[in-house]
Coordinates of C-alpha atoms in Angstrom, one line a residue:
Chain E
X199 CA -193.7 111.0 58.9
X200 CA -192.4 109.3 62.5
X201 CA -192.1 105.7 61.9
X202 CA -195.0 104.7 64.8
X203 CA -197.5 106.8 62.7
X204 CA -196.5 105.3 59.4
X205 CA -197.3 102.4 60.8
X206 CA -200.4 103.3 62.1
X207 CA -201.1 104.5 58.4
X208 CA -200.4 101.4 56.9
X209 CA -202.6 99.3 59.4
X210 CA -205.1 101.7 58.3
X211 CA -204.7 101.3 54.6
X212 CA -204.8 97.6 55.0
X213 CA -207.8 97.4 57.1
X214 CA -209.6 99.0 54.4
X215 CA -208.1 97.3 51.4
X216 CA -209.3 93.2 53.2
X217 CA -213.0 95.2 53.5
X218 CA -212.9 95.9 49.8
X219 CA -211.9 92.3 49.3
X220 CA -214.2 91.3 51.8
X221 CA -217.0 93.1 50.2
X222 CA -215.8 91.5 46.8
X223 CA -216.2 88.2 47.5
X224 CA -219.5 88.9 49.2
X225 CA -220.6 90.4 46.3
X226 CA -218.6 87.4 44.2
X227 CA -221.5 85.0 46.3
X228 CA -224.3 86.5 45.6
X229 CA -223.7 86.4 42.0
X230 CA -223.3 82.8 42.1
X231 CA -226.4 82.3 44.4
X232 CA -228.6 85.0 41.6
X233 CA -227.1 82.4 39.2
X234 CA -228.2 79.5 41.4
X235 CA -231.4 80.4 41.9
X236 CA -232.5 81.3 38.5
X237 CA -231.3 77.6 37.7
X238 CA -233.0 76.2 40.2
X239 CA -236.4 78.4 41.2
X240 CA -235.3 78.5 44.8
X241 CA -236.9 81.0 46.1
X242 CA -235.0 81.3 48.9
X243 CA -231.7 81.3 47.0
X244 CA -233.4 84.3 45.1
X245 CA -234.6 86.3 48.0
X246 CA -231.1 85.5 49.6
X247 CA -229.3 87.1 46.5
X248 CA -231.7 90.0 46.7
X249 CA -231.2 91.1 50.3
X250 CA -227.9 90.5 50.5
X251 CA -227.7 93.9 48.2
X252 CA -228.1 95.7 51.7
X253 CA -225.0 94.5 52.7
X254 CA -223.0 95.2 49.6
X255 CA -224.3 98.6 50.2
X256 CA -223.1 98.8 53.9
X257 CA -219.8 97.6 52.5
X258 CA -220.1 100.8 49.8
X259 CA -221.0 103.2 52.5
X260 CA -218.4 102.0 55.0
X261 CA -215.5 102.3 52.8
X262 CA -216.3 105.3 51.2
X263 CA -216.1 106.4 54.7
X264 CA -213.4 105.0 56.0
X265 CA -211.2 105.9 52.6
X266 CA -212.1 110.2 53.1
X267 CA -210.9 109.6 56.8
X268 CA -207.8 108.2 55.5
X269 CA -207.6 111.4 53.1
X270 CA -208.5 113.8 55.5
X271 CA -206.7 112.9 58.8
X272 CA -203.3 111.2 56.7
X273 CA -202.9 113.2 53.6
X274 CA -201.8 110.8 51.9
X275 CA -199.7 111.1 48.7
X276 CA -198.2 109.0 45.8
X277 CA -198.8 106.2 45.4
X278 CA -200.4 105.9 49.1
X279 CA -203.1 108.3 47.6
X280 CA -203.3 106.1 44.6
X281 CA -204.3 103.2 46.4
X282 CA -206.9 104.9 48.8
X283 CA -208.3 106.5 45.1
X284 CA -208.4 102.6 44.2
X285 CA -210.2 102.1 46.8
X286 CA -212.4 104.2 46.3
X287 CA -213.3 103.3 42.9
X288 CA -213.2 99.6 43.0
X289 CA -216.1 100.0 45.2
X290 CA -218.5 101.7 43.3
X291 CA -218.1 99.5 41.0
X292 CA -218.5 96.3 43.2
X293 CA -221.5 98.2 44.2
X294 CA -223.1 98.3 41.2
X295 CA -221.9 94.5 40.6
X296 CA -224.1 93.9 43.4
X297 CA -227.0 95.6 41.8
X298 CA -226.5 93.7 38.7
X299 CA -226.5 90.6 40.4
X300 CA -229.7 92.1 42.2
X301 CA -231.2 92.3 38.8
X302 CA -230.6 88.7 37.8
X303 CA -232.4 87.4 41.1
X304 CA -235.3 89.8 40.9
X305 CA -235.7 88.8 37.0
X306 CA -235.7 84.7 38.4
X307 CA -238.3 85.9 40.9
X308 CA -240.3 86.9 37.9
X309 CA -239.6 84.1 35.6
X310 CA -240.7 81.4 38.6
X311 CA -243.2 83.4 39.7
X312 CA -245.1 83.4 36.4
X313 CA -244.6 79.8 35.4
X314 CA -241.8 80.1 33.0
X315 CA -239.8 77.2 33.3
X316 CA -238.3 76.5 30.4
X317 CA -235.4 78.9 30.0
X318 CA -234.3 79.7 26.4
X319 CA -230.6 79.6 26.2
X320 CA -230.0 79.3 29.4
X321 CA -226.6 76.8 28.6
X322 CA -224.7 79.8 27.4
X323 CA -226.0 82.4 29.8
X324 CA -224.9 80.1 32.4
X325 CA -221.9 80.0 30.6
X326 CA -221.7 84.2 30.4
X327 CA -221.7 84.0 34.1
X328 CA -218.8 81.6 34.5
X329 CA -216.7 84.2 32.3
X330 CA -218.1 87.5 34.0
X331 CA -217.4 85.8 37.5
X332 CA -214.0 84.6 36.3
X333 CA -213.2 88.2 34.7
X334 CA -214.4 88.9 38.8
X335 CA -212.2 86.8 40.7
X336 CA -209.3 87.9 38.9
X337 CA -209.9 91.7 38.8
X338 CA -210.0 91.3 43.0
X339 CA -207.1 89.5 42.6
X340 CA -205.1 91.6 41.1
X341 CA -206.4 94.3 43.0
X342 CA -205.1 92.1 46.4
X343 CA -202.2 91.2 44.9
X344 CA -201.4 94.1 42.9
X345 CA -200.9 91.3 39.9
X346 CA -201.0 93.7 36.2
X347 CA -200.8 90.3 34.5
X348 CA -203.8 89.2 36.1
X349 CA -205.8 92.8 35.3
X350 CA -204.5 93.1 31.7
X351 CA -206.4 89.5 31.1
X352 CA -209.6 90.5 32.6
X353 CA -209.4 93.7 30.3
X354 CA -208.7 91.0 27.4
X355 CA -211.5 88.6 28.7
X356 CA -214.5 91.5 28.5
X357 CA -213.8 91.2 24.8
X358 CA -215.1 87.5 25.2
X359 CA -217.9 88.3 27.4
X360 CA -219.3 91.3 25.2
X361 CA -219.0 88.8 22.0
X362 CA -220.9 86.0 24.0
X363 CA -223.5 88.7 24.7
X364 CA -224.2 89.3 20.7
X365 CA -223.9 85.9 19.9
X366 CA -226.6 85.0 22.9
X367 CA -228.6 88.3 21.8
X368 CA -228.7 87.3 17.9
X369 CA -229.9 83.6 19.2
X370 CA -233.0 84.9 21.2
X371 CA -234.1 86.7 18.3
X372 CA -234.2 83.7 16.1
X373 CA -236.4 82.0 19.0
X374 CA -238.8 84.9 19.7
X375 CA -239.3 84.9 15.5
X376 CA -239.6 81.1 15.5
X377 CA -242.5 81.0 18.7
X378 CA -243.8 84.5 19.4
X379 CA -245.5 83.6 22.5
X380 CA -241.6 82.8 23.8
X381 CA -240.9 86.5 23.8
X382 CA -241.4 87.6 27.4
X383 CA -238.9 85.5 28.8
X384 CA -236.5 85.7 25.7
X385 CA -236.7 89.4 27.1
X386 CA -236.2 88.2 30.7
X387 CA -233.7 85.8 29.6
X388 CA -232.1 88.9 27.8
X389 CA -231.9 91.0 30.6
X390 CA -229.9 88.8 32.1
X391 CA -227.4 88.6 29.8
X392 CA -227.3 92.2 29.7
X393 CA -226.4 92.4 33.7
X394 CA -223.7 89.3 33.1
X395 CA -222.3 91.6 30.2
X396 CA -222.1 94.7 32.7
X397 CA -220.6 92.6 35.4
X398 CA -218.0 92.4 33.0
X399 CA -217.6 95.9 32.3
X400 CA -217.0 96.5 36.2
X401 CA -214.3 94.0 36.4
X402 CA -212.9 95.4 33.0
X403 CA -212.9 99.0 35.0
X404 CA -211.6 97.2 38.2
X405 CA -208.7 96.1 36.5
X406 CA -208.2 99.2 34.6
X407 CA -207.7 101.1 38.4
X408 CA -205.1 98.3 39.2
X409 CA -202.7 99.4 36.4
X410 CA -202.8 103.0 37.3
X411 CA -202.8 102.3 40.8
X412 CA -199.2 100.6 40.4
X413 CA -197.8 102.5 36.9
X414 CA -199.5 105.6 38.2
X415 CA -200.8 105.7 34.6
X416 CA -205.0 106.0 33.8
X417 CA -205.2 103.3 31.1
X418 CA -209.3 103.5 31.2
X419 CA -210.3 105.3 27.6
X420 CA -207.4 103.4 25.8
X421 CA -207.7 100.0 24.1
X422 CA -206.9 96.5 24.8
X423 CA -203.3 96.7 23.6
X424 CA -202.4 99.5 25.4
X425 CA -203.3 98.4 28.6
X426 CA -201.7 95.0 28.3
X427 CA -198.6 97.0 27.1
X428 CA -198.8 99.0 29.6
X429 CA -199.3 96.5 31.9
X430 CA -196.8 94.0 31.1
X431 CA -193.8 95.8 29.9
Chain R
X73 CA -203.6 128.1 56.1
X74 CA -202.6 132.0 55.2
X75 CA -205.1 133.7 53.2
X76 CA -203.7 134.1 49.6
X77 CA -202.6 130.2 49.9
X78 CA -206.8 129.7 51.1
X79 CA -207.5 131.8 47.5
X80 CA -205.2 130.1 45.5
X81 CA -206.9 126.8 46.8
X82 CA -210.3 128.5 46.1
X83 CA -209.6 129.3 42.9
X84 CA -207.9 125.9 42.0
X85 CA -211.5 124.0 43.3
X86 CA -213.5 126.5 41.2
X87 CA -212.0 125.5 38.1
X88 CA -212.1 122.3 38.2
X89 CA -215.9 122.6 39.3
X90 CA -216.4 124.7 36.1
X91 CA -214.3 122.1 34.0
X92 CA -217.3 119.3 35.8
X93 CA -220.1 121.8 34.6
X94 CA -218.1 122.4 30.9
X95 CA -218.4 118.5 30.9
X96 CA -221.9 118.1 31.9
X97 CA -222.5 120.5 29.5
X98 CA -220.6 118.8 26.4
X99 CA -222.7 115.4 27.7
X100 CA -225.9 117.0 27.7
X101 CA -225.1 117.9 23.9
X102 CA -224.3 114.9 23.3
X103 CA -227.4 113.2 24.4
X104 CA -229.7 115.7 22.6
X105 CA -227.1 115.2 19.7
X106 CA -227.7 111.1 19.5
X107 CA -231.8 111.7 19.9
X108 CA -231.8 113.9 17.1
X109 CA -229.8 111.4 15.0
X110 CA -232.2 108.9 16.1
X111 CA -234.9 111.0 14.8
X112 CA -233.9 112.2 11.6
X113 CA -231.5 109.7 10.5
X114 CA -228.9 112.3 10.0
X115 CA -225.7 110.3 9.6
X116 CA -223.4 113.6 10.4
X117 CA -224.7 114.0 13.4
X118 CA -224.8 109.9 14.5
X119 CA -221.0 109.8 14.3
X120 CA -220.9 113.6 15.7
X121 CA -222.5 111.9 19.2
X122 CA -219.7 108.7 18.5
X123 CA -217.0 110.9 18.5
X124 CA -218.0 113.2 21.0
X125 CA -217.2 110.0 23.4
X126 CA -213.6 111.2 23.2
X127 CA -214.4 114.4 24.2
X128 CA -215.7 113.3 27.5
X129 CA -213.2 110.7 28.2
X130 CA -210.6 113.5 27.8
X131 CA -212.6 115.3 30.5
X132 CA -212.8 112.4 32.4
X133 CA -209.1 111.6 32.8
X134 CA -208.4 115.4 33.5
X135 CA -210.6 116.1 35.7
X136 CA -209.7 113.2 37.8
X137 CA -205.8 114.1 38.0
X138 CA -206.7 117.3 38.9
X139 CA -208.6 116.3 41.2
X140 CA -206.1 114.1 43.0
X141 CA -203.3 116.7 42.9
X142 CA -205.6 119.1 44.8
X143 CA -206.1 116.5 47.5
X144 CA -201.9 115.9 47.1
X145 CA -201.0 119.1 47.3
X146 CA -203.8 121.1 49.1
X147 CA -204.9 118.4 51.5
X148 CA -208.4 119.8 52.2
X149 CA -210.6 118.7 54.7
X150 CA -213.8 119.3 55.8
X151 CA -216.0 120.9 53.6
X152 CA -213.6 121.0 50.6
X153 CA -212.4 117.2 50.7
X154 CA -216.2 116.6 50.5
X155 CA -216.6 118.7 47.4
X156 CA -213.8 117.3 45.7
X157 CA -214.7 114.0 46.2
X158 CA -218.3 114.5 44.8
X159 CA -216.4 116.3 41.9
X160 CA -214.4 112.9 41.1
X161 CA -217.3 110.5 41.3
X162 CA -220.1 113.2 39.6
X163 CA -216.9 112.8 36.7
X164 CA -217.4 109.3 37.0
X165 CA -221.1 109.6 36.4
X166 CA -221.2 111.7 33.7
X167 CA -218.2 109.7 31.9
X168 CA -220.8 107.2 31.7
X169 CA -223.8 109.0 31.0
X170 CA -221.4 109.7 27.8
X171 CA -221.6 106.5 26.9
X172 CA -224.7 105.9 26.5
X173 CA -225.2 108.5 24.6
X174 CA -222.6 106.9 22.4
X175 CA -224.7 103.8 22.5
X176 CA -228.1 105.4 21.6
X177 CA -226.2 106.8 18.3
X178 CA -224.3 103.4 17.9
X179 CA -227.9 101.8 17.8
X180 CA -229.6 104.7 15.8
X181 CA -226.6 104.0 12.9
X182 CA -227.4 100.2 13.1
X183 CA -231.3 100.9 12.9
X184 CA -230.8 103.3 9.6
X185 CA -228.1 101.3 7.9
X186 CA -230.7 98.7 7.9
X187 CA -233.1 100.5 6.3
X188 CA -236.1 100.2 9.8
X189 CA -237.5 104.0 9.3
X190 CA -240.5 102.7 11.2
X191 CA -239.7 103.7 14.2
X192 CA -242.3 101.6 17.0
X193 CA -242.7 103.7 19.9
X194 CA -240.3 106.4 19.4
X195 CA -242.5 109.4 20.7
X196 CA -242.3 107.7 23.9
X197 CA -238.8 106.9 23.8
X198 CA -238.6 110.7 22.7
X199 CA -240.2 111.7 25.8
X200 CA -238.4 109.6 28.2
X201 CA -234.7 111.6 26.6
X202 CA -236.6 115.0 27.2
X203 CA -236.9 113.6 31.2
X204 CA -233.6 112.2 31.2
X205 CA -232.4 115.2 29.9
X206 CA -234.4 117.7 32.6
X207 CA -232.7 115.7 35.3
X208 CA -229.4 115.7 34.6
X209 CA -230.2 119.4 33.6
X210 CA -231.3 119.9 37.1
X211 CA -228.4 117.7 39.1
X212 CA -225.9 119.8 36.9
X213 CA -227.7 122.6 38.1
X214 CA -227.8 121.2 41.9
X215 CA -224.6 120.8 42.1
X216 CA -223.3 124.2 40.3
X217 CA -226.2 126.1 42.8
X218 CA -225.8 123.5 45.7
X219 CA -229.3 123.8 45.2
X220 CA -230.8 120.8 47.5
X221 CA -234.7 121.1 47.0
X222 CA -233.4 120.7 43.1
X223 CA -231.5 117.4 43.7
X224 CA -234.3 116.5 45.7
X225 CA -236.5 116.4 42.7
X226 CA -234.1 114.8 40.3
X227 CA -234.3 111.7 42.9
X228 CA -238.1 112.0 42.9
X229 CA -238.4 112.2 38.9
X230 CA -236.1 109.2 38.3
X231 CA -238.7 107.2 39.6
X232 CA -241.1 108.6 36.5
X233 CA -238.3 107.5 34.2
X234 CA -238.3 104.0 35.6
X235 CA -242.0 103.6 35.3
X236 CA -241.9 104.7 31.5
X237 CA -239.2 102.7 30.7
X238 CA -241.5 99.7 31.7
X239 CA -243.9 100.9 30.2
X240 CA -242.3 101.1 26.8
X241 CA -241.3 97.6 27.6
X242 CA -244.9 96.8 27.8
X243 CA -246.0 98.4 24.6
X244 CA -243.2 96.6 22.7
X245 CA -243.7 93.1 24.2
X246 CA -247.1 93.7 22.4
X247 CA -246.0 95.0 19.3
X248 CA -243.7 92.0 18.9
X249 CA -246.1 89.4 19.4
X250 CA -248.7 91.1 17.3
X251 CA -245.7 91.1 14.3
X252 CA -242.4 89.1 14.5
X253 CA -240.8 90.7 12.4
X254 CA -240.3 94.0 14.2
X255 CA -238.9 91.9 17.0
X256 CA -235.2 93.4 15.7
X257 CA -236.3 96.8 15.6
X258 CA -238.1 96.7 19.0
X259 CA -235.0 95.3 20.6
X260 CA -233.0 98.1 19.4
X261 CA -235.4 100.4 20.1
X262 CA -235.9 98.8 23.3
X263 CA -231.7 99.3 24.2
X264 CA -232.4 103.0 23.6
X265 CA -234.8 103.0 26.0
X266 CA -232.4 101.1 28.6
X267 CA -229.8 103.7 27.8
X268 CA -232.2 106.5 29.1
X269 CA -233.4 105.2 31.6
X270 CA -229.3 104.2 32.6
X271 CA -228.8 108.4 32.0
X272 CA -231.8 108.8 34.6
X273 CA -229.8 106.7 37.3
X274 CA -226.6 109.0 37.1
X275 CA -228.5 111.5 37.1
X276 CA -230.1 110.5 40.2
X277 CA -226.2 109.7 41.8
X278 CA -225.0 112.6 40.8
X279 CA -227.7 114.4 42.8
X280 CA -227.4 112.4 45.5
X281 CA -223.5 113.4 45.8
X282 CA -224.8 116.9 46.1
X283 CA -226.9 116.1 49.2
X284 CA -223.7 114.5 50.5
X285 CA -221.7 117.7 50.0
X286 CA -223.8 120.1 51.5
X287 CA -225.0 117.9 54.5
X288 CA -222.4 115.4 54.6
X289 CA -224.8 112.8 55.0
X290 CA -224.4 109.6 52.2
X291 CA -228.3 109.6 51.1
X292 CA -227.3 107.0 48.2
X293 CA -228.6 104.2 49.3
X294 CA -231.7 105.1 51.3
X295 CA -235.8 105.9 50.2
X296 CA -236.6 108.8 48.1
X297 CA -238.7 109.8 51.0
X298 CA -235.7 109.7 53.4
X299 CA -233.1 111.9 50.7
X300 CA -235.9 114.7 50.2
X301 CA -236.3 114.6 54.1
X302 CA -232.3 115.2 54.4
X303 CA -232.1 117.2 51.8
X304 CA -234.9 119.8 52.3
X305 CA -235.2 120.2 56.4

């Protein structure tokens, strides 16, 4: 390839990779504003969280787009094709991040709207989030940064987060057999959890694309240990 | 491109679209596999669903490679990059459709190990796997047949899913207040139910990748109403 167009190819290629982090951290926000609004009741925070899933999908749409130009006008290959595969990938699962999150605000709708205030367990589901949008951060920043330390933890971390989900799981059911009339919302409550616990999962997978983007090597169906050996050695 | 390179490119796409249809096929087993360990409480066929997870995953990761070295090697365009593209994320789809068919076995060996053979609200659950299944029989069969007016109606009929899924939530919420102490069994019960409905939404993708292969239009994030209108004028 004549250097001027490789150029060209890697303007292109970058242009696409800062809309995938863009599209991360708008999807990063509107987890935290979900989260914000179920703590709160803000209705506008909630509604805010819910429409914003438009623009995650935009985001989805557009880069799918923009990544099957790339393949049909550059041909990539290598590790060029690897990335644009990345790509590709990452966002559909920051897509369905963003319906997760979705979820959460639509479920606070429903919890404020019929009076529930008191949320059961809402200390460590809070917490859940702080871990899932954690194992989020890091995933997009090892994707930026191409950083394998940085995915093989946030492959470690889901361990944490599925755990937490039990534990928060186990602890609802306890409540709902204590006070039967508390089991609507334990359900809402639960459902929460279960997106927080999903949101996980997509980082996990994020990650999981990082390694094999940079050691060319698809880590996903393996366990822990081989990832992070993979990863780190 | 000369012709007998065109047919060796032909025949390469065709097998990895039979290898997708081998592997919607294997998934389909395995969901019809899990339900009828959840029915019967037949421990060989539980962990025959489990371990069929394997299975899929291997088809995953293959599929996947090949499909990158086709879009190395071959560099199609067009018409071709479009199918292998919905080849690579209908693989993703079914991947995990696979697991949740691992998950309704996990939670059908947790509900007989623990001695619940009272199953609340199973014949529903039973019917919402026999609609789960019919649509992603149908989207396996869209996108074998680029058959259109069938994807069309695996979009319309996730919406039946949805509505029975809430329904069964319902019902439950009822049962458990009326007794406490199936609240463990209807949350189990109740993940089974999440894990069809979850079967129904891939389902619904996968069809919606088939509108985009034959149209080139991205339906996935628009009104049922607006995919059967692309899909069937």
């Amino acid at each position: 390839m004549p250097e001027h167009i490789s150029k060209q190819f890697d303007t292109e290629l970058e242009s696409v990779r800062s809309r995938v982090l863009q599209m991360g951290g708008l999807v990063e926000q509107q987890i935290v504003t979900a989260m914000e609004g179920l703590a709160t009741g803000d209705m506008d925070l909630i509604h805010k969280a819910i429409s914003d899933d438009h623009r995650v999908n935009a985001y989805d749409v557009e880069i799918d787009d923009a990544c099957q130009h790339i393949i049909a006008r550059r041909q990539p290959a290598a590790s060029d094709l690897r990335m644009v595969m990345t790509m590709i990938k990452t966002t559909t699962d920051l897509e369905r991040i963003g319906d997760e999150a979705e979820k959460i605000a639509r479920m606070s709708k429903m919890i404020y709207e019929s009076d529930r205030v008191n949320l059961p367990r809402f200390h460590e589901v809070r917490h859940m989030a702080d871990l899932a949008l954690e194992m989020l951060r890091k995933a997009l920043d090892a994707f930026a940064r191409l950083d394998l330390t940085a995915a093989a933890q946030v492959v470690r971390a889901d361990l944490q987060v599925d755990e937490e989900y039990r534990a928060i799981i186990r602890q609802l059911i306890t409540f709902m057999m204590e006070d039967p009339r508390t089991i609507s919302i334990s359900l809402e409550i639960l459902s929460i959890a279960k997106a927080l616990e999903r949101i996980g999962d997509h980082a996990k997978n994020m990650s999981e694309y990082v390694v094999f983007m940079v050691k060319g090597k698809d880590v996903r169906h393996t366990s822990v240990e081989e990832v992070e050996r993979e990863a780190l050695q």
